CSV table of C-alpha atoms and ligand atoms in Angstrom, one decimal:
chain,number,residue,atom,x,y,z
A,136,UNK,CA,-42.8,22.8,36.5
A,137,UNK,CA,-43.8,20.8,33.9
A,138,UNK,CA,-45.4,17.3,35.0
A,139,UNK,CA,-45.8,13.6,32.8
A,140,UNK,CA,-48.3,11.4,34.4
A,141,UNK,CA,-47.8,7.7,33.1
A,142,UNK,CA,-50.7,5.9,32.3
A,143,UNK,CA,-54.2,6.4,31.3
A,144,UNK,CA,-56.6,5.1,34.2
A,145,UNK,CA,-59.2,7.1,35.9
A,146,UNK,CA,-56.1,6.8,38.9
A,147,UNK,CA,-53.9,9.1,36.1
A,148,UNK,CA,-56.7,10.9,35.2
A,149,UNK,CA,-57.4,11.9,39.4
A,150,UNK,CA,-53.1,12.5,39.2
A,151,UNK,CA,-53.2,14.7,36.5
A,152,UNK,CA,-56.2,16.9,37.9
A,153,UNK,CA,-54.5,17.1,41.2
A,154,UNK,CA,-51.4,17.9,39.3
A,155,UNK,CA,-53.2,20.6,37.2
A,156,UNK,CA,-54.4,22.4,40.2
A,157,UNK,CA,-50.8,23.0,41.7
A,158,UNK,CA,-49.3,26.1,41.6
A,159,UNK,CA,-46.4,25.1,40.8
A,160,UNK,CA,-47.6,23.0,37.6
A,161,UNK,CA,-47.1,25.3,34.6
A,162,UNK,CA,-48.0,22.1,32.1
A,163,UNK,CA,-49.5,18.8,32.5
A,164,UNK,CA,-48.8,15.9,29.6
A,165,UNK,CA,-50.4,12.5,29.9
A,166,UNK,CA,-48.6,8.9,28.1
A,167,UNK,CA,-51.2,7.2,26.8
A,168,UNK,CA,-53.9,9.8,28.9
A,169,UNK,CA,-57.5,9.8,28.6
A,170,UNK,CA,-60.7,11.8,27.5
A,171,UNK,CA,-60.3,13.5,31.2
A,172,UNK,CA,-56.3,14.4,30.9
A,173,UNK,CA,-56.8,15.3,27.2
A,174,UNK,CA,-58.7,18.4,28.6
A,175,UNK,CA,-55.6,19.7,30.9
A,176,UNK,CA,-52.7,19.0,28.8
A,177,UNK,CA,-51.0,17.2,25.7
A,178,UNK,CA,-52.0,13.2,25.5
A,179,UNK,CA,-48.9,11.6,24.0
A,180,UNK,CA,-49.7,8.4,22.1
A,181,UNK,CA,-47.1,6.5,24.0
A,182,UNK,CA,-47.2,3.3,25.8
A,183,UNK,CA,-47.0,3.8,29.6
A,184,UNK,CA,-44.5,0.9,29.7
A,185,UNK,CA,-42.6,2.2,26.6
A,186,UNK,CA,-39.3,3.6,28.1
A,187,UNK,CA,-37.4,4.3,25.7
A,188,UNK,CA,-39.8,6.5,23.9
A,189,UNK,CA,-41.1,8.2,26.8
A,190,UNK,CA,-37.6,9.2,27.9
A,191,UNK,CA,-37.1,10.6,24.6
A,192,UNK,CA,-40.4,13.0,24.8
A,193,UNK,CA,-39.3,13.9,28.3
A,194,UNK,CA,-36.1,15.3,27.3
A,195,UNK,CA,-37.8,17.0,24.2
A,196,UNK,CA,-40.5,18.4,26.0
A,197,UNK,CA,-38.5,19.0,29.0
A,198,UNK,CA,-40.4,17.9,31.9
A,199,UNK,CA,-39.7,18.3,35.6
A,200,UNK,CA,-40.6,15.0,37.0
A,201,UNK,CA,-43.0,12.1,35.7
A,202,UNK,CA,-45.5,10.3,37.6
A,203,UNK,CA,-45.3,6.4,37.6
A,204,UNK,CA,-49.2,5.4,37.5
A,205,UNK,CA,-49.7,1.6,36.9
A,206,UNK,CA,-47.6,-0.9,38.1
A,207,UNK,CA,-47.0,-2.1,34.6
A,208,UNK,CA,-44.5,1.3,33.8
A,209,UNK,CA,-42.9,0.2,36.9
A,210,UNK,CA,-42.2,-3.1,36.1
A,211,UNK,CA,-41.4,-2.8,32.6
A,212,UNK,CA,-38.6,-0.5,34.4
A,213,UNK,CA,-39.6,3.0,33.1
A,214,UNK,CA,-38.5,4.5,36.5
A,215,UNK,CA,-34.9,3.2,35.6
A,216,UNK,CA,-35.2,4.6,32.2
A,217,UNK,CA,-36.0,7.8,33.2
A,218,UNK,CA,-34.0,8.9,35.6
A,219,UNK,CA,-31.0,7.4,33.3
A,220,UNK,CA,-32.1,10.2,31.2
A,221,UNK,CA,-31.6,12.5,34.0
A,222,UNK,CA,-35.8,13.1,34.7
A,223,UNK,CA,-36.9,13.1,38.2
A,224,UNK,CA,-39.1,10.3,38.5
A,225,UNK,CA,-41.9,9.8,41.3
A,226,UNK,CA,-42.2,5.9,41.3
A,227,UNK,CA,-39.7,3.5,42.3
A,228,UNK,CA,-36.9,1.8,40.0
A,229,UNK,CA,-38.0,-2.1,38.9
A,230,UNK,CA,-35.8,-3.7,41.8
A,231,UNK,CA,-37.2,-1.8,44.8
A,232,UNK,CA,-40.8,-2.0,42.8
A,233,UNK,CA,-40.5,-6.0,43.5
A,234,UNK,CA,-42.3,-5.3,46.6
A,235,UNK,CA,-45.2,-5.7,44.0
A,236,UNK,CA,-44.0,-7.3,40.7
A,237,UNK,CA,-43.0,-10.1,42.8
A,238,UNK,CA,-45.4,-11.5,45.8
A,239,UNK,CA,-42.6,-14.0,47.2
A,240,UNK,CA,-39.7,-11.1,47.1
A,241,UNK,CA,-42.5,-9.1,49.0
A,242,UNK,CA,-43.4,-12.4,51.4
A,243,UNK,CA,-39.7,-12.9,51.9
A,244,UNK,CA,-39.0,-9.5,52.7
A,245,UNK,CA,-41.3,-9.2,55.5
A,246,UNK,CA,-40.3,-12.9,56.8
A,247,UNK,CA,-36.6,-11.2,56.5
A,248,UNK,CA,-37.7,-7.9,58.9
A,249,UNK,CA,-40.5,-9.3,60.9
A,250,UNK,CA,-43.0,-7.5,59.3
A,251,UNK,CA,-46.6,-8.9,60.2
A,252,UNK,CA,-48.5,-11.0,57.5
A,253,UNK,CA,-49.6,-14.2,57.0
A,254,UNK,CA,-47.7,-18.0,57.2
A,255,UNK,CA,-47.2,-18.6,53.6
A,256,UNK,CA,-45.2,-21.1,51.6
A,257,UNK,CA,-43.7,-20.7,47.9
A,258,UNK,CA,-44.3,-23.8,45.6
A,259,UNK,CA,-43.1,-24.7,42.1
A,260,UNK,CA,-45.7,-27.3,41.1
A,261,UNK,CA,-49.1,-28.9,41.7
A,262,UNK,CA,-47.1,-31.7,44.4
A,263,UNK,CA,-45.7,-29.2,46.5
A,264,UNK,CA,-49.0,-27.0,46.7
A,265,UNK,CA,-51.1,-29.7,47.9
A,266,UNK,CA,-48.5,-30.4,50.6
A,267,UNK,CA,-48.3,-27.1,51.1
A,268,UNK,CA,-52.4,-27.3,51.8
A,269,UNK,CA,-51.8,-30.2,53.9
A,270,UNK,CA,-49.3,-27.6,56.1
A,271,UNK,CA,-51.6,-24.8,56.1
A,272,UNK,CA,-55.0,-25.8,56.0
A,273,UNK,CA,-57.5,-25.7,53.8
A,274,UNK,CA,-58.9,-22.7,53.5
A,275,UNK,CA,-55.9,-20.7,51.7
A,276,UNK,CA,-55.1,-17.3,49.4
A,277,UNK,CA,-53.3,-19.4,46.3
A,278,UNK,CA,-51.1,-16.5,44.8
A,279,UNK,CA,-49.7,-16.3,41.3
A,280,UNK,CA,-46.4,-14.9,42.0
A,281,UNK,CA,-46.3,-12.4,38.9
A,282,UNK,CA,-48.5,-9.4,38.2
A,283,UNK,CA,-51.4,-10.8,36.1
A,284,UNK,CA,-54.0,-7.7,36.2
A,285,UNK,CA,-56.1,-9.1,39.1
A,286,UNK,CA,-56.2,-12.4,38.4
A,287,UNK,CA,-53.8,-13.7,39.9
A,288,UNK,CA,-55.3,-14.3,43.3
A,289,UNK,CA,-58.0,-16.7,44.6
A,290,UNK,CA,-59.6,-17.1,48.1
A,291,UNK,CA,-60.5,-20.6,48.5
A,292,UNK,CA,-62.4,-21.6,51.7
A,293,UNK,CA,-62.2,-25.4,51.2
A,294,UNK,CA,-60.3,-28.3,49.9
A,295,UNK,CA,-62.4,-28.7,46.9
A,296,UNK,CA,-61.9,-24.8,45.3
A,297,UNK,CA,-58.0,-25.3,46.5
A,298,UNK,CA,-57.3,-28.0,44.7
A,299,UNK,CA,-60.0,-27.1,41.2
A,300,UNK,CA,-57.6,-23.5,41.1
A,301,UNK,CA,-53.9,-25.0,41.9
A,302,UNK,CA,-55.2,-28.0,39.3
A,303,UNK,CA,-56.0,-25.5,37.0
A,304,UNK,CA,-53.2,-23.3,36.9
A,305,UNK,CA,-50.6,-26.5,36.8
A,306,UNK,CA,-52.6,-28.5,35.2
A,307,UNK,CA,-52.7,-26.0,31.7
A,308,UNK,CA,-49.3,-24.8,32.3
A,309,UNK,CA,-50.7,-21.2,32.6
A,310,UNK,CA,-50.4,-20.0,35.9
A,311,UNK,CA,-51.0,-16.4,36.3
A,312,UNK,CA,-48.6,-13.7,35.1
A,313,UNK,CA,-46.2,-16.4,33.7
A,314,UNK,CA,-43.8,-18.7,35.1
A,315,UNK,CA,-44.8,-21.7,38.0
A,316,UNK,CA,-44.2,-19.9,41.4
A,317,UNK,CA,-47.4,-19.6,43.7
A,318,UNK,CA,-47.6,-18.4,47.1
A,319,UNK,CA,-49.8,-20.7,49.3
A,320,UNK,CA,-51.1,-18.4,52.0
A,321,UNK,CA,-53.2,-18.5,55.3
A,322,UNK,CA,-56.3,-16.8,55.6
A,323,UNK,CA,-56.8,-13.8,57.7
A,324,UNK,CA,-59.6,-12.6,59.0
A,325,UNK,CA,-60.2,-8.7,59.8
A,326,UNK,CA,-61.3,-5.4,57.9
A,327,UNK,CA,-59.1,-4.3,55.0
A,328,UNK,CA,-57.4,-0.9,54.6
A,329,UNK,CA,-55.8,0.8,51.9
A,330,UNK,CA,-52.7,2.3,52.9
A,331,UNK,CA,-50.6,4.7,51.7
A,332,UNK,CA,-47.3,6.1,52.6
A,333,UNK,CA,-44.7,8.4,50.6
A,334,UNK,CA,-40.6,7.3,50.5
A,335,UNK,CA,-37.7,9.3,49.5
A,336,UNK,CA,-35.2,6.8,49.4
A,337,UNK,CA,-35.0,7.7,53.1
A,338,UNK,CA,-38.1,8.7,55.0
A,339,UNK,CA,-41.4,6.6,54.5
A,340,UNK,CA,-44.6,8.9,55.9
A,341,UNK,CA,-48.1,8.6,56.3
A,342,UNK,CA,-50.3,10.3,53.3
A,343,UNK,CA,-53.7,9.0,54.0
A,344,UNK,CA,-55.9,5.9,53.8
A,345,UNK,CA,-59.3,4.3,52.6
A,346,UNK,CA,-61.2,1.7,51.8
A,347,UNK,CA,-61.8,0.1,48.6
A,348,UNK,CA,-64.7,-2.2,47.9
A,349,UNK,CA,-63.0,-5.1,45.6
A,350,UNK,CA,-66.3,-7.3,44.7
A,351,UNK,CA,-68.8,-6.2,41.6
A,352,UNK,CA,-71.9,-6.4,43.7
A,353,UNK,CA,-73.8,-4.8,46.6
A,354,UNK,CA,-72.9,-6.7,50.3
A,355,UNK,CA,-69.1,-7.8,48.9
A,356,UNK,CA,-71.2,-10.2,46.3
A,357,UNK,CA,-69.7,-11.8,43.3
A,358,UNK,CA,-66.4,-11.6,41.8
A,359,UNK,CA,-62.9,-9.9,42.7
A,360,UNK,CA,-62.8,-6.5,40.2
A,361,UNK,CA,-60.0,-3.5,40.2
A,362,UNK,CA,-62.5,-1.9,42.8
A,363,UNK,CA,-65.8,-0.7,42.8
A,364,UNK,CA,-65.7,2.7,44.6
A,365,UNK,CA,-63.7,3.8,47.9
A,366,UNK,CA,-63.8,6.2,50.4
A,367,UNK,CA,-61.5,8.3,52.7
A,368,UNK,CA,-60.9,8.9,55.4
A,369,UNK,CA,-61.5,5.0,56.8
A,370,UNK,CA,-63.7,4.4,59.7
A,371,UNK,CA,-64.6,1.6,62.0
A,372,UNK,CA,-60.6,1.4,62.8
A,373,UNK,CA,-58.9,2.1,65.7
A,374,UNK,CA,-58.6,5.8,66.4
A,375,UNK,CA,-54.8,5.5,66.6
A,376,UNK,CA,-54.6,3.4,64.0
A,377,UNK,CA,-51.8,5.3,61.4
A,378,UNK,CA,-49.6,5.5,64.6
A,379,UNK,CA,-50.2,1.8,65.0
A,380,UNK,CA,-49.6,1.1,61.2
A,381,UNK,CA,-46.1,3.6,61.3
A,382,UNK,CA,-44.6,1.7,64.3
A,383,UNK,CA,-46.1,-2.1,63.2
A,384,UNK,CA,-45.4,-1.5,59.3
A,385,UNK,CA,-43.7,1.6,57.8
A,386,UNK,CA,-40.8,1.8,60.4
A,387,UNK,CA,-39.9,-2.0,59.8
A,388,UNK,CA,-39.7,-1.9,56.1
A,389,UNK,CA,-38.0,1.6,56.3
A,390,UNK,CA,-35.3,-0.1,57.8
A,391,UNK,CA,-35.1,-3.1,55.5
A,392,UNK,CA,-35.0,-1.2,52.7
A,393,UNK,CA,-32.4,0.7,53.9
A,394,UNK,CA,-30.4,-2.1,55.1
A,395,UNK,CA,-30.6,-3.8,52.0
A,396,UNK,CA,-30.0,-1.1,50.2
A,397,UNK,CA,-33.1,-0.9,47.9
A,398,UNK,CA,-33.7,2.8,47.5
A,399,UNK,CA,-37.5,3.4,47.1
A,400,UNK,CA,-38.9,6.6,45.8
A,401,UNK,CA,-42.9,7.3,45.0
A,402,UNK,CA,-45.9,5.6,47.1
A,403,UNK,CA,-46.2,2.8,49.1
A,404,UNK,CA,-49.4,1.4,49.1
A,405,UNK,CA,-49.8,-1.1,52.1
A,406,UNK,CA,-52.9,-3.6,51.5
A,407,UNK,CA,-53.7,-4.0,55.3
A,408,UNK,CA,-56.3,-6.8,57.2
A,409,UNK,CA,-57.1,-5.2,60.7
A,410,UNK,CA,-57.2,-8.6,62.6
A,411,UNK,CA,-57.5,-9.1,66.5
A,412,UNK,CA,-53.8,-9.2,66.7
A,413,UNK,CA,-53.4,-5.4,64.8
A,414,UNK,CA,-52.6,-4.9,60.9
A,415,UNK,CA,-51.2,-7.6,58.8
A,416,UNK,CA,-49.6,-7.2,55.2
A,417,UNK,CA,-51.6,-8.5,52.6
A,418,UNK,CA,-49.8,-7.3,49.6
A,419,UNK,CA,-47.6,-4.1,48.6
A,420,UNK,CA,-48.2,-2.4,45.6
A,421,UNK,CA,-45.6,0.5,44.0
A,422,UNK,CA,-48.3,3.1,43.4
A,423,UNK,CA,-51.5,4.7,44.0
A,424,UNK,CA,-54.4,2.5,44.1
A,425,UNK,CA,-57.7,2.9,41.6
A,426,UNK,CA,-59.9,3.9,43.1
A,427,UNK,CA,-58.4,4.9,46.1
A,428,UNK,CA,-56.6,7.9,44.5
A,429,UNK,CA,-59.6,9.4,43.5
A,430,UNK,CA,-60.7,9.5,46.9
A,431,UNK,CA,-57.4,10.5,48.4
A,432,UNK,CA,-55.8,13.0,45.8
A,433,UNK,CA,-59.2,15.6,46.7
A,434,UNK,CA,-58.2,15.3,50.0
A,435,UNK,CA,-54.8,16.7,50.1
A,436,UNK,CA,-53.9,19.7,50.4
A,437,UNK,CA,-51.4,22.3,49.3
A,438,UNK,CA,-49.3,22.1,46.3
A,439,UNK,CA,-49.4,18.3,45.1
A,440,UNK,CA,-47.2,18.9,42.5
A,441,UNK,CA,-44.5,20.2,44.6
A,442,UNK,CA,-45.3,17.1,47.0
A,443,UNK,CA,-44.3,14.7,44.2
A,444,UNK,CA,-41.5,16.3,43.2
A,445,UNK,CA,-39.9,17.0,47.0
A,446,UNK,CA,-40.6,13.3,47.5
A,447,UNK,CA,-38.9,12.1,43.7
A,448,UNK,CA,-35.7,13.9,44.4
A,449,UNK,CA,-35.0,13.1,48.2
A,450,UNK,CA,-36.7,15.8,49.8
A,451,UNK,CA,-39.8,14.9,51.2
A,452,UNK,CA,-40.7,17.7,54.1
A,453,UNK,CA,-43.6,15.5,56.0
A,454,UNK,CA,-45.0,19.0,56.9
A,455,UNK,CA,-46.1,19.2,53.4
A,456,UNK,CA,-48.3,16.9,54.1
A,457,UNK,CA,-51.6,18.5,54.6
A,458,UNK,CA,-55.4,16.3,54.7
A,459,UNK,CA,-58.5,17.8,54.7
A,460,UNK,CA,-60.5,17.0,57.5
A,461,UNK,CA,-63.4,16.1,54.9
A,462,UNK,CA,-64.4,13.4,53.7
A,463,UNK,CA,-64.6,11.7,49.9
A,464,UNK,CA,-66.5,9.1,48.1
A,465,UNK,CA,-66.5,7.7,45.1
A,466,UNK,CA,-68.4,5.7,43.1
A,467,UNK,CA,-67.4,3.3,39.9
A,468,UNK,CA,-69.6,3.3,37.0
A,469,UNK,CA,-68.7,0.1,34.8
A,470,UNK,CA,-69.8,-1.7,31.7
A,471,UNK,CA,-73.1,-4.3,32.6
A,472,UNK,CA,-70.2,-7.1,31.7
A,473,UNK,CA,-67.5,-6.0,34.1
A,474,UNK,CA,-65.3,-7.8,35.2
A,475,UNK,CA,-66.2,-11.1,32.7
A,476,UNK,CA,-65.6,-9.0,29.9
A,477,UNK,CA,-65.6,-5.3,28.6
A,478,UNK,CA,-67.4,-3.8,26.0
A,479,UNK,CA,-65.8,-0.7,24.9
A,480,UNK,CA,-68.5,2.5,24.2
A,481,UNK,CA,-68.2,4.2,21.0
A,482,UNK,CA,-69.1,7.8,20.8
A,483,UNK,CA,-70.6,9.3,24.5
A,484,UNK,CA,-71.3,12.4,24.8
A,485,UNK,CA,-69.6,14.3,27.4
A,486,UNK,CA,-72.2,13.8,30.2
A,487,UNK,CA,-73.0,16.6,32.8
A,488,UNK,CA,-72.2,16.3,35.8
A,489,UNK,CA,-74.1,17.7,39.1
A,490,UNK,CA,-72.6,20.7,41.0
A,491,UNK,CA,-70.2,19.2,43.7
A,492,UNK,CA,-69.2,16.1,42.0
A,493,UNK,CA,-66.7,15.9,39.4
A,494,UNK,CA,-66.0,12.5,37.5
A,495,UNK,CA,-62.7,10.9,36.2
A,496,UNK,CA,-62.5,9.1,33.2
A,497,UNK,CA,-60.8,5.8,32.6
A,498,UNK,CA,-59.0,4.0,29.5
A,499,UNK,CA,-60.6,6.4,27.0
A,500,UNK,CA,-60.1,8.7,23.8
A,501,UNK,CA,-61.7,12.3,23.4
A,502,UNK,CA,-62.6,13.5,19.8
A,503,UNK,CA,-64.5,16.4,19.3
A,504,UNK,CA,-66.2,16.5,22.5
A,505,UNK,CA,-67.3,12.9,21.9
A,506,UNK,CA,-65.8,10.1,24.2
A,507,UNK,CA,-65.1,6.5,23.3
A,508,UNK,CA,-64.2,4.3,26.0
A,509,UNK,CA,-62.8,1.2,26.8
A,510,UNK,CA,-65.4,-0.6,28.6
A,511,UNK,CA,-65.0,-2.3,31.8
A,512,UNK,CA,-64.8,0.5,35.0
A,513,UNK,CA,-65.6,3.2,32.4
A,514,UNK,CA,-65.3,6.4,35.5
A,515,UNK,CA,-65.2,7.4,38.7
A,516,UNK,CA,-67.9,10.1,40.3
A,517,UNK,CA,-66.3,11.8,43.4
A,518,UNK,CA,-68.0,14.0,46.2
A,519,UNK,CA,-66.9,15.7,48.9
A,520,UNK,CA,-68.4,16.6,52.3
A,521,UNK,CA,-68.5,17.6,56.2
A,522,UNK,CA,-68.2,13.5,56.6
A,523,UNK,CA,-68.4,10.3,54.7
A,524,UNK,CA,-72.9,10.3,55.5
A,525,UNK,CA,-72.7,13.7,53.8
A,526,UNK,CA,-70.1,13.1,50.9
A,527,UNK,CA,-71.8,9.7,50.5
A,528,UNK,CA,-75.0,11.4,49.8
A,529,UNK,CA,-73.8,14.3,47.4
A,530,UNK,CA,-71.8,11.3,45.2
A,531,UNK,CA,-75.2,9.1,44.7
A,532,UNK,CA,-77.1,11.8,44.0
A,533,UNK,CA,-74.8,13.0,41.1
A,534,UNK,CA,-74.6,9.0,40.3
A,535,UNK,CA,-78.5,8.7,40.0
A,536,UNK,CA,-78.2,11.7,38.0
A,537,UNK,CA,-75.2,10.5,35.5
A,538,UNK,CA,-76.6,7.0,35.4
A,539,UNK,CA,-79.8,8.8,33.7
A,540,UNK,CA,-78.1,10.8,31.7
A,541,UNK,CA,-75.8,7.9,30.4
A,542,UNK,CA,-78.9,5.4,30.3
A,543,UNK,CA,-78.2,4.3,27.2
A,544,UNK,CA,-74.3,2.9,28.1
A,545,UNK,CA,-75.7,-0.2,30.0
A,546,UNK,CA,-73.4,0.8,33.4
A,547,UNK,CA,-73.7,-0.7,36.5
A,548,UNK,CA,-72.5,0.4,40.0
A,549,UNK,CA,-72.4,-0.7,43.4
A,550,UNK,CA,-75.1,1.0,45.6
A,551,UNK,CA,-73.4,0.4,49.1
A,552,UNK,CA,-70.0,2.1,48.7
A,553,UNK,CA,-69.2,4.1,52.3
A,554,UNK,CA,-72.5,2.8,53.8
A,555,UNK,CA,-72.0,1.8,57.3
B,826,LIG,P1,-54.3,-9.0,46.5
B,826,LIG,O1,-54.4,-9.0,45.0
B,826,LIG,O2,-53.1,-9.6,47.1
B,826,LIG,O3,-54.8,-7.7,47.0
B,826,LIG,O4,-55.5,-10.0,46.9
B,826,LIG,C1,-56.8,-9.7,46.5
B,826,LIG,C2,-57.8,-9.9,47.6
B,826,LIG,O5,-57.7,-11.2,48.1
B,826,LIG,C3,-57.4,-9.0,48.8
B,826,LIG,O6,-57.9,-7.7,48.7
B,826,LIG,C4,-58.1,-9.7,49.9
B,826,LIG,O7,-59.5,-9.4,50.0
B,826,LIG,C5,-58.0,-11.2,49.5
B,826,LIG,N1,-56.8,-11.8,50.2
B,826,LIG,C6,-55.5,-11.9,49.7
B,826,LIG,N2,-54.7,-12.5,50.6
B,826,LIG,C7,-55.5,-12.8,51.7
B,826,LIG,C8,-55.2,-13.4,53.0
B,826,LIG,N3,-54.1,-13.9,53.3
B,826,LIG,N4,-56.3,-13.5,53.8
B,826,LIG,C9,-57.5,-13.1,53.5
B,826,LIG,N5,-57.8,-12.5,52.3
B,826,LIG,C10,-56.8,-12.3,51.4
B,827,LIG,N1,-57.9,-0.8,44.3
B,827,LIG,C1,-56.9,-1.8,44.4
B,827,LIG,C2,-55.7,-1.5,43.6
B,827,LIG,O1,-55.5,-0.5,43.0
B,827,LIG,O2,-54.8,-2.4,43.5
């Protein structure tokens, strides 16, 4: 079959590797791609949220089924686009991918179908939010309704950073992602995990999970980032914990996306807190996560490609779904200025990696051997082992030994990611 993976993340460039290594892949393209896809398949210069265009080369090139990467090509509704042009699409279709676009559809369709997560209310303006604070308490998640590339949520513990972020948003008319709806949301306290499940249209089943590490520094230090580094399989959860999250979570917005007739096809990925009480929502998101599937995508077995496909054209078999009993970890590198700022690297040389890891590239460009990169989380190294000590282990060794070899890219990297 021949595969399109939209987008051009190290997340794609993890999708397309997996993709590559199917049997049932006979080519792998990439829209925009990046220096680690360019070396399995064709880059296409095309926008991942570029429909139209992208429909176009599918039919030309005729591919077998695209894979949705960022939540941007969902949005900007490529899914609809593309299977209008008759292409089978892993990813769901803008509506159904509300459950991210949109945090208040999300919040209101878990209020709808009882679906844990927290006591939240939607405001318009700066007057409603402070009442809304006045409701809930002080210590709050303020939530830009929109997407807005991870900056559209703040965790303020007090009065004071509540009212400087609400004030600030109002205040210069530019709240997040566009428009004036904010989610005003109680705090909840717990361990998070990353959870994902593949849908249909009909069946929503466990894949696997992990845990990301969202904050740029060592001991969950500094600011909020796209994520650091992840690992999977999760631990320090309940043993039973995927049956807990399929009776507590999957089953409940199964149904109400049945009953309300939102057909959703592609990845699930539930943001969970583990609190006292069991797992509460935190957010959905319409894909894989980064870095989570470059933890996850190593770990499943079988023929990925086949998976995607089974799943983007209603017939998902969940005993095709096959994990590895090892573990993975990976590790971010990132420019010394993430996540203030990003300062794109011109011409890296195509650095070696140590036997056991392998890396994957993010935004990037490839030209004779020579890489230029966006800046910001620049790649992912990933290693496998027995368990997360020993995969934990093999991935900081071939980080010490990248980091050397890159020394002169000024990148930076969390040295706790998977430590107990
Ligand atoms: P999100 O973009 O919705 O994943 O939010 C970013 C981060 O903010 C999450 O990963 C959590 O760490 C934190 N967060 C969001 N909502 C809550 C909440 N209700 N309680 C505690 N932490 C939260
Ligand atoms: N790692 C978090 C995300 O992909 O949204």
């Amino acid at each position: 079959m021949r595969v399109l993976v939209v987008g051009g993340g190290a997340r794609e460039d993890a999708l397309s590797w997996r993709i590559a290594a199917s049997p049932s892949c006979e080519a792998v393209f990439a829209a925009p791609g990046n220096a680690g896809t360019a070396t399995r398949g064709e880059n296409w210069s095309v926008a991942a949220t570029d429909g139209k265009e992208l429909a176009k080369k599918c039919v030309d090139e005729r591919v077998d089924l695209a894979v949705l990467g960022p939540e941007t090509a969902i949005a900007a509704g490529v899914g609809d686009r593309l299977r209008k042009a008759g292409i089978a699409v892993f990813g769901p279709n803008r509506s159904a991918g509300r459950l991210e676009s949109s945090k208040i559809f999300a919040k209101r369709f878990m209020q709808r179908h009882d679906i844990r997560s927290a006591r939240a209310s939607v405001v318009h303006s700066l007057d409603g939010a402070l009442r809304a604070l006045d409701r809930h308490g002080d210590a709050v998640a303020i939530k830009a309704d929109g997407l807005a590339s991870g900056k559209g949520v703040v965790v303020a513990r007090d009065r004071a950073s509540a009212q400087a972020t609400l004030g600030a948003w109002y205040g210069s008319g530019h709240v997040p992602g566009g428009g004036n709806d904010v989610l005003i949301e109680e705090l909840l306290e717990g361990r998070e995990l990353s959870f994902f499940a593949l849908s249909d249209g009909s069946q929503l089943v466990p894949l696997a999970a992990a845990c990301d590490y969202k904050r740029a520094g060592d001991g969950d230090t500094g600011p909020n980032t796209g994520g650091m580094g992840a690992y999977s399989p999760p631990r320090g959860f309940p043993e039973n914990f995927e049956q807990v999250v399929r009776e507590q979570i999957l089953e409940p917005v199964r149904r109400g996306l049945a009953e309300e007739e939102e057909p959703y096809i592609g990845v699930l990925y539930c943001g969970l807190m583990w609190t006292r009480e069991g797992p509460s929502v935190i957010e959905f998101n319409a894909r894989f996560g980064d870095p989570e599937a470059q933890v996850l995508l190593p770990r499943i077995e079988g023929d990925f490609a086949r998976l995607l496909h089974a799943t983007a054209t209603g017939r998902l078999d969940p005993r095709a779904i096959v994990l590895s009993g090892d573990a993975c970890v990976g590790v971010v590198l990132a420019t010394g200025d993430y996540p203030a700022s990003a300062t794109p690297l011109r011409g890296v040389a195509a650095p070696r990696v140590k036997d056991g890891c392998w890396i994957f590239w993010g935004n990037s460009t490839r030209r004779d051997g020579w890489i230029d990169a966006a800046g910001g989380r620049v790649l992912t190294l990933c290693a496998m082992g027995n368990d997360v000590e020993r995969a934990r282990a093999r991935a900081y060794d071939g980080v010490h030994a990248l980091a050397a070899e890159l020394g002169a890219c000024d990148l930076t990297y969390r040295t706790d990611i998977a430590a107990r």
